[in-house]
mmCIF file of N, CA and C in Angstrom:
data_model
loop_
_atom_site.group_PDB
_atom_site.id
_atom_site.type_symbol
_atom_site.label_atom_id
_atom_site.label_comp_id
_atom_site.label_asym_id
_atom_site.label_seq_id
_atom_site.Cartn_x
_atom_site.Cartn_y
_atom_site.Cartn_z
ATOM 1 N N UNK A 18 120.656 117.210 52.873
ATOM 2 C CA UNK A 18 120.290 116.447 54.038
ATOM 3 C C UNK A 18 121.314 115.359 54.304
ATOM 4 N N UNK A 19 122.838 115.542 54.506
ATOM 5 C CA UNK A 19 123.583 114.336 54.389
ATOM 6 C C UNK A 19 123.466 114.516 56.173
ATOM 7 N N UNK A 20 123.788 113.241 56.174
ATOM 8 C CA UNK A 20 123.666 112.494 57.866
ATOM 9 C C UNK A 20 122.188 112.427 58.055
ATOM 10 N N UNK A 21 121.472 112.118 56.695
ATOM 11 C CA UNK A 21 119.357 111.839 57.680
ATOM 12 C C UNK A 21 120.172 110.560 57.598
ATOM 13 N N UNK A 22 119.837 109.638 58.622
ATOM 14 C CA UNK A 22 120.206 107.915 58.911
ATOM 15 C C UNK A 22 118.794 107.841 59.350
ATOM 16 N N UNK A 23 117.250 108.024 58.376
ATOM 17 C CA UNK A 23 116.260 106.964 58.535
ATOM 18 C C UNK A 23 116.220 105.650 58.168
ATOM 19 N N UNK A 24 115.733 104.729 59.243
ATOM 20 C CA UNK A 24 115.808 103.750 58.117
ATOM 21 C C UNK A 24 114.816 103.413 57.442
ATOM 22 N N UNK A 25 114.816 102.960 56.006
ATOM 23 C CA UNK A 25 113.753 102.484 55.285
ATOM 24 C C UNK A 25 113.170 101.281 55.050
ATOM 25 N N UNK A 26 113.815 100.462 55.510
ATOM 26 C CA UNK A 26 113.425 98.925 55.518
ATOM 27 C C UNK A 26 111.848 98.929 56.370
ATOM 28 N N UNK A 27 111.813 99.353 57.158
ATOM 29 C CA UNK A 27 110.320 99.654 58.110
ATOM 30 C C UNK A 27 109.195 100.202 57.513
ATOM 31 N N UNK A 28 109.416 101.081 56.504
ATOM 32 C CA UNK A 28 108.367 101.576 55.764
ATOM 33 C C UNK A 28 107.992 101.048 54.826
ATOM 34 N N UNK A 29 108.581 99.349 53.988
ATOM 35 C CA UNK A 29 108.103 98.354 53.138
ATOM 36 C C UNK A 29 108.117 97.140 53.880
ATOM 37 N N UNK A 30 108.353 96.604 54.775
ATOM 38 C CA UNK A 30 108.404 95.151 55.387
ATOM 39 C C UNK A 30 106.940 94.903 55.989
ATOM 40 N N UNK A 31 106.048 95.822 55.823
ATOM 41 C CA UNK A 31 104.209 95.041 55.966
ATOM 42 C C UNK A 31 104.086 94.632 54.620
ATOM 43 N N UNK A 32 104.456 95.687 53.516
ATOM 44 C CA UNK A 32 103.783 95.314 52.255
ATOM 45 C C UNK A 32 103.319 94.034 51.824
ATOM 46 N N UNK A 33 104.823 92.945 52.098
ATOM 47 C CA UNK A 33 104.903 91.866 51.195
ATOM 48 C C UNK A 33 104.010 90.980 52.227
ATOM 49 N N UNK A 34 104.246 91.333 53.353
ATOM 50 C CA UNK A 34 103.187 90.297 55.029
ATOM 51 C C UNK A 34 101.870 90.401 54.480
ATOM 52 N N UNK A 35 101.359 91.734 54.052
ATOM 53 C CA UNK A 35 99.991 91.926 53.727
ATOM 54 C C UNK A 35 99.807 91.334 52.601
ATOM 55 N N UNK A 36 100.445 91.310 51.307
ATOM 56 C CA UNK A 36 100.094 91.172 50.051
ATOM 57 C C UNK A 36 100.007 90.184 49.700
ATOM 58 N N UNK A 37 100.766 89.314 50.522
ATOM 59 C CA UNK A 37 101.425 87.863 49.956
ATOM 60 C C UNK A 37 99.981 87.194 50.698
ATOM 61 N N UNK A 38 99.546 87.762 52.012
ATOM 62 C CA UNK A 38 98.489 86.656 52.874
ATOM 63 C C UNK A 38 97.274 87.280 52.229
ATOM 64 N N UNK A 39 97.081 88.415 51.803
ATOM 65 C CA UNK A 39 95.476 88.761 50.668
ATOM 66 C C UNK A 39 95.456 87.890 49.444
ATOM 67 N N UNK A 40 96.587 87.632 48.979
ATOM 68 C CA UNK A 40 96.954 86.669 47.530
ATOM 69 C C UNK A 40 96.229 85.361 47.936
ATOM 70 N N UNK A 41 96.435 85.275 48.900
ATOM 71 C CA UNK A 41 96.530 83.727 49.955
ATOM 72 C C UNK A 41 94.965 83.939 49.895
ATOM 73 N N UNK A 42 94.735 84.886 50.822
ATOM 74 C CA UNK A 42 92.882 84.653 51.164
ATOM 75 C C UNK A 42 92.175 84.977 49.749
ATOM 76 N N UNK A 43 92.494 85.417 48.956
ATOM 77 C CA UNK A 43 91.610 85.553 47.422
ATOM 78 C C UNK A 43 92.137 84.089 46.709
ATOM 79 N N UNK A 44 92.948 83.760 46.482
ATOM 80 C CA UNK A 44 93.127 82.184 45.917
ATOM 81 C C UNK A 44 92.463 81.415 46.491
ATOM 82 N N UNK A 45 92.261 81.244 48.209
ATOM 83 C CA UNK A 45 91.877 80.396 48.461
ATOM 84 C C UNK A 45 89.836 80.743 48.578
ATOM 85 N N UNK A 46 89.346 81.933 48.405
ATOM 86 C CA UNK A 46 88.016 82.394 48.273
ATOM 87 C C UNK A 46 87.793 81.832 46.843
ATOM 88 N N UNK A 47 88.417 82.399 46.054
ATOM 89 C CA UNK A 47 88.316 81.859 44.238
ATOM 90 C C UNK A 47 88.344 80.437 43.548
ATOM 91 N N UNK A 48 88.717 79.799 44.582
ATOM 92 C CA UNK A 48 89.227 78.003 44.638
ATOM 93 C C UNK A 48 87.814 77.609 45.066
ATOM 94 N N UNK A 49 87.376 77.949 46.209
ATOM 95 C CA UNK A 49 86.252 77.509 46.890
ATOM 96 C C UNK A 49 84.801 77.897 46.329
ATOM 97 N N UNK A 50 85.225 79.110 45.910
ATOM 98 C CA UNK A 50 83.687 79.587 45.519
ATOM 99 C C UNK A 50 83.690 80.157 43.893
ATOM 100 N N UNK A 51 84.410 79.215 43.649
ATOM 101 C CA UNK A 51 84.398 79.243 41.525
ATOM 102 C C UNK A 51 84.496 80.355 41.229
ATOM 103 N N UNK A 52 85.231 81.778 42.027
ATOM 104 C CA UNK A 52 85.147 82.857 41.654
ATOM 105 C C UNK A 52 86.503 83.282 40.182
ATOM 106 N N UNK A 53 85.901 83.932 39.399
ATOM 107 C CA UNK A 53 87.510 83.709 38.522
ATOM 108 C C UNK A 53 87.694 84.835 38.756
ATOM 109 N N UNK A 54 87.016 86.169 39.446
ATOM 110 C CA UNK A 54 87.660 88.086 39.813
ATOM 111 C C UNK A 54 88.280 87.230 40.814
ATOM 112 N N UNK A 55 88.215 86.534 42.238
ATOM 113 C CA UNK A 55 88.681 85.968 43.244
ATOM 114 C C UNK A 55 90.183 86.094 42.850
ATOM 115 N N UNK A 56 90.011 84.766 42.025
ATOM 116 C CA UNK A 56 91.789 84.209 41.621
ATOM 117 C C UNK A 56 92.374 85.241 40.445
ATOM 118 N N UNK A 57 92.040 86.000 39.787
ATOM 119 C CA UNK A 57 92.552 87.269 39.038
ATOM 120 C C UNK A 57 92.916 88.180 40.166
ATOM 121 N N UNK A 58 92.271 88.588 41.307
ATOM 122 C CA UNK A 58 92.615 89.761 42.178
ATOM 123 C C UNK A 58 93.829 88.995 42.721
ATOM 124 N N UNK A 59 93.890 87.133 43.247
ATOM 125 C CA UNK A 59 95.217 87.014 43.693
ATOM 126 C C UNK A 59 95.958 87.275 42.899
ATOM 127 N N UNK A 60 96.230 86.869 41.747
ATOM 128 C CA UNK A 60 97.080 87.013 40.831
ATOM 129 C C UNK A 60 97.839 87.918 41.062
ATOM 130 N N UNK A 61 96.964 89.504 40.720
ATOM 131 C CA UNK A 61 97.594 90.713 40.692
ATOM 132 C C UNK A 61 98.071 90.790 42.100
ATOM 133 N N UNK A 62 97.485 90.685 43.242
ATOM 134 C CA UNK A 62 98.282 90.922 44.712
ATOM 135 C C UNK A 62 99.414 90.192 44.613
ATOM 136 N N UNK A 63 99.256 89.168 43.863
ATOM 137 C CA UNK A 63 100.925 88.379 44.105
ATOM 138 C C UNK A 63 102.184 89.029 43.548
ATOM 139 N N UNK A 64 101.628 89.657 42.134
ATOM 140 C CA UNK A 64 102.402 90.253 41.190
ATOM 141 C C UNK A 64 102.897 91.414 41.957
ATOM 142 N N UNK A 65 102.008 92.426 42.732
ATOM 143 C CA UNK A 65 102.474 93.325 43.297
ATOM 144 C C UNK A 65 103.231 92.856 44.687
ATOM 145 N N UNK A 66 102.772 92.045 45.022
ATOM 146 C CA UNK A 66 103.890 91.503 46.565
ATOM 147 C C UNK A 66 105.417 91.024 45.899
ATOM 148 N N UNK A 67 105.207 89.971 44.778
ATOM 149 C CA UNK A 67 106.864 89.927 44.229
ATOM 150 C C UNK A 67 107.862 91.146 44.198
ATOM 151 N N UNK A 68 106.884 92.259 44.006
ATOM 152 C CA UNK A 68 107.706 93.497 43.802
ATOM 153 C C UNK A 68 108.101 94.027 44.654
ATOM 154 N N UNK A 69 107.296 93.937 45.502
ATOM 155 C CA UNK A 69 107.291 94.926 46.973
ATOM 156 C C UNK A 69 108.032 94.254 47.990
ATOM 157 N N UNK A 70 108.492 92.830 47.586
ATOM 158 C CA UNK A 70 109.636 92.098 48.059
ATOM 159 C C UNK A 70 110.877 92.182 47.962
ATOM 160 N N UNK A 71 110.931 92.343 46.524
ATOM 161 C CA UNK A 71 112.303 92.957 46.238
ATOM 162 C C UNK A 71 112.577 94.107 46.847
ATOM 163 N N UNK A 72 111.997 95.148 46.496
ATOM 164 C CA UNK A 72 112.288 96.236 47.486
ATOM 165 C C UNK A 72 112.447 96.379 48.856
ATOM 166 N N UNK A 73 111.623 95.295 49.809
ATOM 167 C CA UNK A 73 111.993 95.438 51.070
ATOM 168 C C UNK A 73 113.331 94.577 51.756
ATOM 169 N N UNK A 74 113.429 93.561 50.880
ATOM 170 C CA UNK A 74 114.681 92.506 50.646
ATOM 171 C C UNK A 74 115.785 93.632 50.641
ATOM 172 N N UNK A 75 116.082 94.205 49.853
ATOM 173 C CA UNK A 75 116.985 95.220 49.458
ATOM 174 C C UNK A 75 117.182 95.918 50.004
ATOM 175 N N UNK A 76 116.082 96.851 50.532
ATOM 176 C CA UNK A 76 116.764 97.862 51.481
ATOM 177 C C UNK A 76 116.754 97.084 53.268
ATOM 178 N N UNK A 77 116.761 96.041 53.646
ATOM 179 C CA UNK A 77 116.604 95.399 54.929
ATOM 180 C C UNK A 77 118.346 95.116 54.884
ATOM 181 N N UNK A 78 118.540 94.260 53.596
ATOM 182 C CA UNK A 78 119.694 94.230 52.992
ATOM 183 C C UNK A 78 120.967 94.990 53.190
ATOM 184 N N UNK A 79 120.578 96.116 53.047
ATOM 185 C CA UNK A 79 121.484 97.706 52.637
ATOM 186 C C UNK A 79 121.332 98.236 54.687
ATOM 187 N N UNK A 80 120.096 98.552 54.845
ATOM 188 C CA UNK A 80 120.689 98.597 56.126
ATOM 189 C C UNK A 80 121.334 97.833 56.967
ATOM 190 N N UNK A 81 121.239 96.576 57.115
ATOM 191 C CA UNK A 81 122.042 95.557 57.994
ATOM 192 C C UNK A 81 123.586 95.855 57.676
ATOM 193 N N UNK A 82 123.505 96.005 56.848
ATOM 194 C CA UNK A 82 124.927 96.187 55.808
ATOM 195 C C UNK A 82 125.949 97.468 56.417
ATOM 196 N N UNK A 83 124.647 98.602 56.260
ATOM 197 C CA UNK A 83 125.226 99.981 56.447
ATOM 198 C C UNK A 83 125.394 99.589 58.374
ATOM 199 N N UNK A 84 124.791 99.165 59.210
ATOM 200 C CA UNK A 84 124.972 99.410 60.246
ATOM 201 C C UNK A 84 125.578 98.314 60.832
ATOM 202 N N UNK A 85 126.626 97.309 60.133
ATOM 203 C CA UNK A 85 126.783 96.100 60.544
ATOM 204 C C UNK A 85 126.376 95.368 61.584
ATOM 205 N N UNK A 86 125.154 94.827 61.505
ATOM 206 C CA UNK A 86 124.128 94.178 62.033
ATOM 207 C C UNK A 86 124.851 92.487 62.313
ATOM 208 N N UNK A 87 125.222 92.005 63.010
ATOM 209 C CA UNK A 87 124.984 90.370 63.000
ATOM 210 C C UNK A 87 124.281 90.230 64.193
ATOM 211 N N UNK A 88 123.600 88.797 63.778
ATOM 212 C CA UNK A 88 122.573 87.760 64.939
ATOM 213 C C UNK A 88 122.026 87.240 64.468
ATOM 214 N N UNK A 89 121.771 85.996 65.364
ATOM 215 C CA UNK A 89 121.128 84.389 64.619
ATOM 216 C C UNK A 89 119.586 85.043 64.094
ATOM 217 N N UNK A 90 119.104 85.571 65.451
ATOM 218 C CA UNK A 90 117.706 86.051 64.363
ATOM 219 C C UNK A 90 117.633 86.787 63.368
ATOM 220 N N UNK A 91 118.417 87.645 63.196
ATOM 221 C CA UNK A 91 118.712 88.710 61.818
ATOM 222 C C UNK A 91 119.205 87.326 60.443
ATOM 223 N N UNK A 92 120.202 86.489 60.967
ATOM 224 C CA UNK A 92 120.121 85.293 60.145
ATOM 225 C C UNK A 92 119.220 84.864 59.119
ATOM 226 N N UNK A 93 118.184 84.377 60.318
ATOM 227 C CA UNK A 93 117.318 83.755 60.149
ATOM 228 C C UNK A 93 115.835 84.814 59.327
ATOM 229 N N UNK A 94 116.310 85.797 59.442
ATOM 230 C CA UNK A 94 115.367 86.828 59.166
ATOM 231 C C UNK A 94 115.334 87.276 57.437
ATOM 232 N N UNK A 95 116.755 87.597 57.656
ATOM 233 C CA UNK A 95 117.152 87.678 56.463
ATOM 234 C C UNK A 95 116.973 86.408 54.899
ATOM 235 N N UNK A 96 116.905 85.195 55.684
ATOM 236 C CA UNK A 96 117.459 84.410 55.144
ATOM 237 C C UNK A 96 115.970 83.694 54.751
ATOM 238 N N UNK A 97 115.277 83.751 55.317
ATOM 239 C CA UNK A 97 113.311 83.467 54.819
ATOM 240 C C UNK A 97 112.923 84.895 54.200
ATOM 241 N N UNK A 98 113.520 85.854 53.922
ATOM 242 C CA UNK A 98 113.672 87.131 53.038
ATOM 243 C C UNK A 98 113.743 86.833 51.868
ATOM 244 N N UNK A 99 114.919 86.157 51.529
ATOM 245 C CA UNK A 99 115.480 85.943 50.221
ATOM 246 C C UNK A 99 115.041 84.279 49.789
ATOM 247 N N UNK A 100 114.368 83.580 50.812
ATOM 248 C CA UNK A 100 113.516 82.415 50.633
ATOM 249 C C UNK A 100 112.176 83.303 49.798
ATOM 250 N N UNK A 101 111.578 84.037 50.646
ATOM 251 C CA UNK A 101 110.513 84.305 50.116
ATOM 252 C C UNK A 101 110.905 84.870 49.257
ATOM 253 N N UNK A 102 112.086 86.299 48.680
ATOM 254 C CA UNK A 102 112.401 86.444 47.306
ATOM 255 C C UNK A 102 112.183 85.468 45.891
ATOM 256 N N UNK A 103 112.964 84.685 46.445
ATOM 257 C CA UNK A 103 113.812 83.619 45.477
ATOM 258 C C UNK A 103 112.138 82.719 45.078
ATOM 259 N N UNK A 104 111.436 82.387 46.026
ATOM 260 C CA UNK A 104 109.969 81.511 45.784
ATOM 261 C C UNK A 104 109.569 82.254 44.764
ATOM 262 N N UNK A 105 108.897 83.749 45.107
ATOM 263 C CA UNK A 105 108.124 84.492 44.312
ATOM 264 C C UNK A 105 108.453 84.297 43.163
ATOM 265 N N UNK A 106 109.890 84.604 43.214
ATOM 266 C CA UNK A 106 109.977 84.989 41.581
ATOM 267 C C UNK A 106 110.085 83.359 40.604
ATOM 268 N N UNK A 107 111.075 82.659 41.180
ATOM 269 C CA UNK A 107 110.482 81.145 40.896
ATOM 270 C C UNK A 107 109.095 80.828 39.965
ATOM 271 N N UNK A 108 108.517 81.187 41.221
ATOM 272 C CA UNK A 108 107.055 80.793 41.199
ATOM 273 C C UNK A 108 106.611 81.937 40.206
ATOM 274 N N UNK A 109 106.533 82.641 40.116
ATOM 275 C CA UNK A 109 106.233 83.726 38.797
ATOM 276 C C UNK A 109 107.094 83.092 37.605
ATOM 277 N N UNK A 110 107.853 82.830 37.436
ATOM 278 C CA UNK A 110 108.068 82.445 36.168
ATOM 279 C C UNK A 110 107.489 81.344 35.845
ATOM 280 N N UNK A 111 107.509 80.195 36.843
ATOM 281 C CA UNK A 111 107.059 79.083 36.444
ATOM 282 C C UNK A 111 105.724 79.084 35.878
ATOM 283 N N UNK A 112 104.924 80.293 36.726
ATOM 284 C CA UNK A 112 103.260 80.251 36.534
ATOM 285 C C UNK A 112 103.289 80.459 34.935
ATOM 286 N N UNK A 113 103.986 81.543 34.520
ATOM 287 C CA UNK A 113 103.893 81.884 32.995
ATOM 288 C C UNK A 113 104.256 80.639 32.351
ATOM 289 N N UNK A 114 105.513 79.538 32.146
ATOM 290 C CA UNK A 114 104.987 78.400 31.590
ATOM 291 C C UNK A 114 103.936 77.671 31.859
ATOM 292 N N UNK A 115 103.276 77.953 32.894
ATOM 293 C CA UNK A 115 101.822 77.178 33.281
ATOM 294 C C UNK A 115 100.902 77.527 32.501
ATOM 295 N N UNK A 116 100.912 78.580 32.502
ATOM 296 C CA UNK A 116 99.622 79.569 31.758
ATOM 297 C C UNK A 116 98.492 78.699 30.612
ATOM 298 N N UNK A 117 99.237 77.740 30.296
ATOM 299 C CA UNK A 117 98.730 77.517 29.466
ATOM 300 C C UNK A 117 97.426 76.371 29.747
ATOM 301 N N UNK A 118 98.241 75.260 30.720
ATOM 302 C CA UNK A 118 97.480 74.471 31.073
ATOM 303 C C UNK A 118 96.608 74.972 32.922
ATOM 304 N N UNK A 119 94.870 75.506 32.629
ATOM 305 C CA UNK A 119 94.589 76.778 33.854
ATOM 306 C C UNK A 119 94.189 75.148 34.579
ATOM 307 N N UNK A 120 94.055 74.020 35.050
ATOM 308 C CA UNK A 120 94.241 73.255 36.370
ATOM 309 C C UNK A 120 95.520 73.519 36.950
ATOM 310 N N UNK A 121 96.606 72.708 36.267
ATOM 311 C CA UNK A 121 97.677 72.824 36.426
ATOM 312 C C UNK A 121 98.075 74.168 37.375
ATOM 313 N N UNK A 122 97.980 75.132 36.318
ATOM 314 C CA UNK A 122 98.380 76.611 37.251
ATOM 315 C C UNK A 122 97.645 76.975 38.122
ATOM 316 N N UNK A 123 96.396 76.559 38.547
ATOM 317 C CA UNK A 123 95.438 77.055 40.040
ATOM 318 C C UNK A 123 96.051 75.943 40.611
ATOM 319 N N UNK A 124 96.232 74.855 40.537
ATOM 320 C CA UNK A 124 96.812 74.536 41.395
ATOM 321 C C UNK A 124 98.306 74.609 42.463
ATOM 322 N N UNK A 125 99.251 74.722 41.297
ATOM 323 C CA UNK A 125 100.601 74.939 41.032
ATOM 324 C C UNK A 125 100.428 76.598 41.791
ATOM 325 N N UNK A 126 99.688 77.601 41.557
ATOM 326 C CA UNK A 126 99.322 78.474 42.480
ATOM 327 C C UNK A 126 99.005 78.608 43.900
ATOM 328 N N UNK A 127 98.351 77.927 44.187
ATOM 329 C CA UNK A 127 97.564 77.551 45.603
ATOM 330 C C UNK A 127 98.897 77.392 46.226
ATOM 331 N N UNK A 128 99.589 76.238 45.886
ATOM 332 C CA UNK A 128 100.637 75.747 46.914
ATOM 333 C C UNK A 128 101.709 76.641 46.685
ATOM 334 N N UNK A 129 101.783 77.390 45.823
ATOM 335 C CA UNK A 129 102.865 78.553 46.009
ATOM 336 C C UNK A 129 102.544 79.697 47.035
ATOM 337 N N UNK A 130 101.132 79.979 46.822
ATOM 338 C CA UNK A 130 100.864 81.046 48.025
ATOM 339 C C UNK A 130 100.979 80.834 49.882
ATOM 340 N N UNK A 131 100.666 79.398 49.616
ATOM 341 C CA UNK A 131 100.925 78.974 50.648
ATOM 342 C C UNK A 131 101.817 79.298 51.253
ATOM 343 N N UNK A 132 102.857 78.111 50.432
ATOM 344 C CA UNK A 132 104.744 78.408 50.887
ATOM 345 C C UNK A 132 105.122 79.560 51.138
ATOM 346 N N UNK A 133 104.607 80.342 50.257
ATOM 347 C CA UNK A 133 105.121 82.040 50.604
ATOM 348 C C UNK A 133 104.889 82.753 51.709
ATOM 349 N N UNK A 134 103.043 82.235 52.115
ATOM 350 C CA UNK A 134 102.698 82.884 53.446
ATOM 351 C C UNK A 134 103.211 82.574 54.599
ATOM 352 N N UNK A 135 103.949 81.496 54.657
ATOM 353 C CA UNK A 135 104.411 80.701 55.736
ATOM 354 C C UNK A 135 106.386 81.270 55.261
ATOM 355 N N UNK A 136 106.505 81.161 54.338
ATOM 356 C CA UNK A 136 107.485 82.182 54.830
ATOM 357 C C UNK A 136 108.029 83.781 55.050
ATOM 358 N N UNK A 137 107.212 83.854 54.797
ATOM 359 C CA UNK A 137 107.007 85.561 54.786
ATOM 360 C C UNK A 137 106.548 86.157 56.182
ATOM 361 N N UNK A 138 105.576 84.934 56.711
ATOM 362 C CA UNK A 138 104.942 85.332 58.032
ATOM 363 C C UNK A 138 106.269 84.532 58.799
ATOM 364 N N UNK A 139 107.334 84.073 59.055
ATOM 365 C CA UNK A 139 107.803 83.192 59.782
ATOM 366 C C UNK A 139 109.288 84.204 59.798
ATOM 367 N N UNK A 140 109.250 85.053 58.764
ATOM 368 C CA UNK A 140 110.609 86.191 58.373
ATOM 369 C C UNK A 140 109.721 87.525 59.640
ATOM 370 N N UNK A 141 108.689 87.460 59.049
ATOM 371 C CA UNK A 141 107.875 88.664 59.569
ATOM 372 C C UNK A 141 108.487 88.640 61.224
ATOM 373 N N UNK A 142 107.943 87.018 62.203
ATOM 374 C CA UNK A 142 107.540 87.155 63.015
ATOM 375 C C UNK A 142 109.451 87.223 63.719
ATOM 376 N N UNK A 143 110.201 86.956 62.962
ATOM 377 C CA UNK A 143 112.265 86.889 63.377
ATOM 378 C C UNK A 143 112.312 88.444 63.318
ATOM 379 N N UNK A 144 111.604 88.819 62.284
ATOM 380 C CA UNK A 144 111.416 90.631 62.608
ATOM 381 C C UNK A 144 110.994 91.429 63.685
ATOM 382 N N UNK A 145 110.099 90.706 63.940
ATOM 383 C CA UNK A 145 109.489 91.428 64.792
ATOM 384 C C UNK A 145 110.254 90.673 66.785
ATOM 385 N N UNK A 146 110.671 89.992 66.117
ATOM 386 C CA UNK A 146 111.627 89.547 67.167
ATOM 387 C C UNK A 146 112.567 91.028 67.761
ATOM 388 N N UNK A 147 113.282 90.951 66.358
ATOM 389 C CA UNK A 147 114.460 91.775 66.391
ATOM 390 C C UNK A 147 114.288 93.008 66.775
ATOM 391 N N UNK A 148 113.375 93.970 66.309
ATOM 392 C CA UNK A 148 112.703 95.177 67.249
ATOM 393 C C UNK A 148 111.906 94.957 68.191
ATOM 394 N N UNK A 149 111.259 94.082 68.627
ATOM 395 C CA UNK A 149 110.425 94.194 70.378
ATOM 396 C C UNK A 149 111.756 93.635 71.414
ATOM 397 N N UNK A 150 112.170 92.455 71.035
ATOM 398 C CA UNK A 150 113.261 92.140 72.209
ATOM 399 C C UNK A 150 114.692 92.809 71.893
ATOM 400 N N UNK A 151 115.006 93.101 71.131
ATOM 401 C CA UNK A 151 116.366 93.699 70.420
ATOM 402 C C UNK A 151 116.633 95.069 70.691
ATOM 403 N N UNK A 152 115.432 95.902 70.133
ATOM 404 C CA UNK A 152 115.396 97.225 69.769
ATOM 405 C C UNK A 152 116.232 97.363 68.463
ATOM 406 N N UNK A 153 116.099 96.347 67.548
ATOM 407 C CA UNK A 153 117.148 96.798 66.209
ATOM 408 C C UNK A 153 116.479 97.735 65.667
ATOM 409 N N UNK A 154 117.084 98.867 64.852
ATOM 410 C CA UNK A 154 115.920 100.160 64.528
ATOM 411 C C UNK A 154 115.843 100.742 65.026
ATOM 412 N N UNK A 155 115.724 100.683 66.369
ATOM 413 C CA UNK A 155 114.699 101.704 67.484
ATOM 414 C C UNK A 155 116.013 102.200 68.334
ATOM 415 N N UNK A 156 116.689 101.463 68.633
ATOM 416 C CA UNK A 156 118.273 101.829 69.939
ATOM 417 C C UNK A 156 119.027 102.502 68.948
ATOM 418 N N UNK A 157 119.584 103.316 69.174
ATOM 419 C CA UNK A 157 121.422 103.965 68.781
ATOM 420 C C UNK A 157 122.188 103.225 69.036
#
């Protein structure tokens, strides 16, 4: 199949939008209503959005790359990409020295999910810029 030019960046760039803002609404359900499955289910959604970040980081990455892409919103797109990269994983390591002291880390949590949703949704929405007014993806 040489010359398929799908691109793949489109088929992971909800993941981390979805995963990162369910992390968000179960931390903040588990905070409020003393749930500890609540803040365990964020946990794991976060763990799986760090991942599913990297991967969409990467290949968003690789195509801009392969199709030499420039523009301020692709910039800007890119660049709360590897914000939200760079947080997650941050913030994942840091949580594991937290671990120990659990205020500390629900809290130190909370405001990480935050930051993340707000940049993840703020990358999302330079995305969605770039294919409704652009057609990046969609034009030849």
């Amino acid at each position: 199949m040489s010359g398929l030019n799908l691109p793949i960046h489109p088929v992971f760039v909800h993941f981390p939008v979805a995963l990162f803002l369910s992390a968000l609404g179960f931390a903040i359900l588990g905070w409020s209503l003393k749930k500890e499955s609540f803040h365990q289910t964020a946990l794991h959604l976060y763990v799986v959005a760090t991942l599913a970040t990297s991967l969409t980081v990467m290949t968003g990455w690789l195509e801009a790359e392969r199709h030499h892409l420039h523009h301020p919103l692709l910039e800007w797109h890119e660049n709360l990409g590897f914000v939200t990269l760079g947080v997650s994983w941050a913030g994942w390591i840091l949580l594991w020295f937290l671990k120990r002291d659990e205020r500390m880390f629900r809290r130190f949590f909370i405001i990480l999910v935050v930051v993340i949703a707000l940049t993840v949704t703020a990358g999302a929405y330079f995305g969605g810029r770039l294919v409704y007014e652009y057609g990046v993806g969609i034009v030849q």
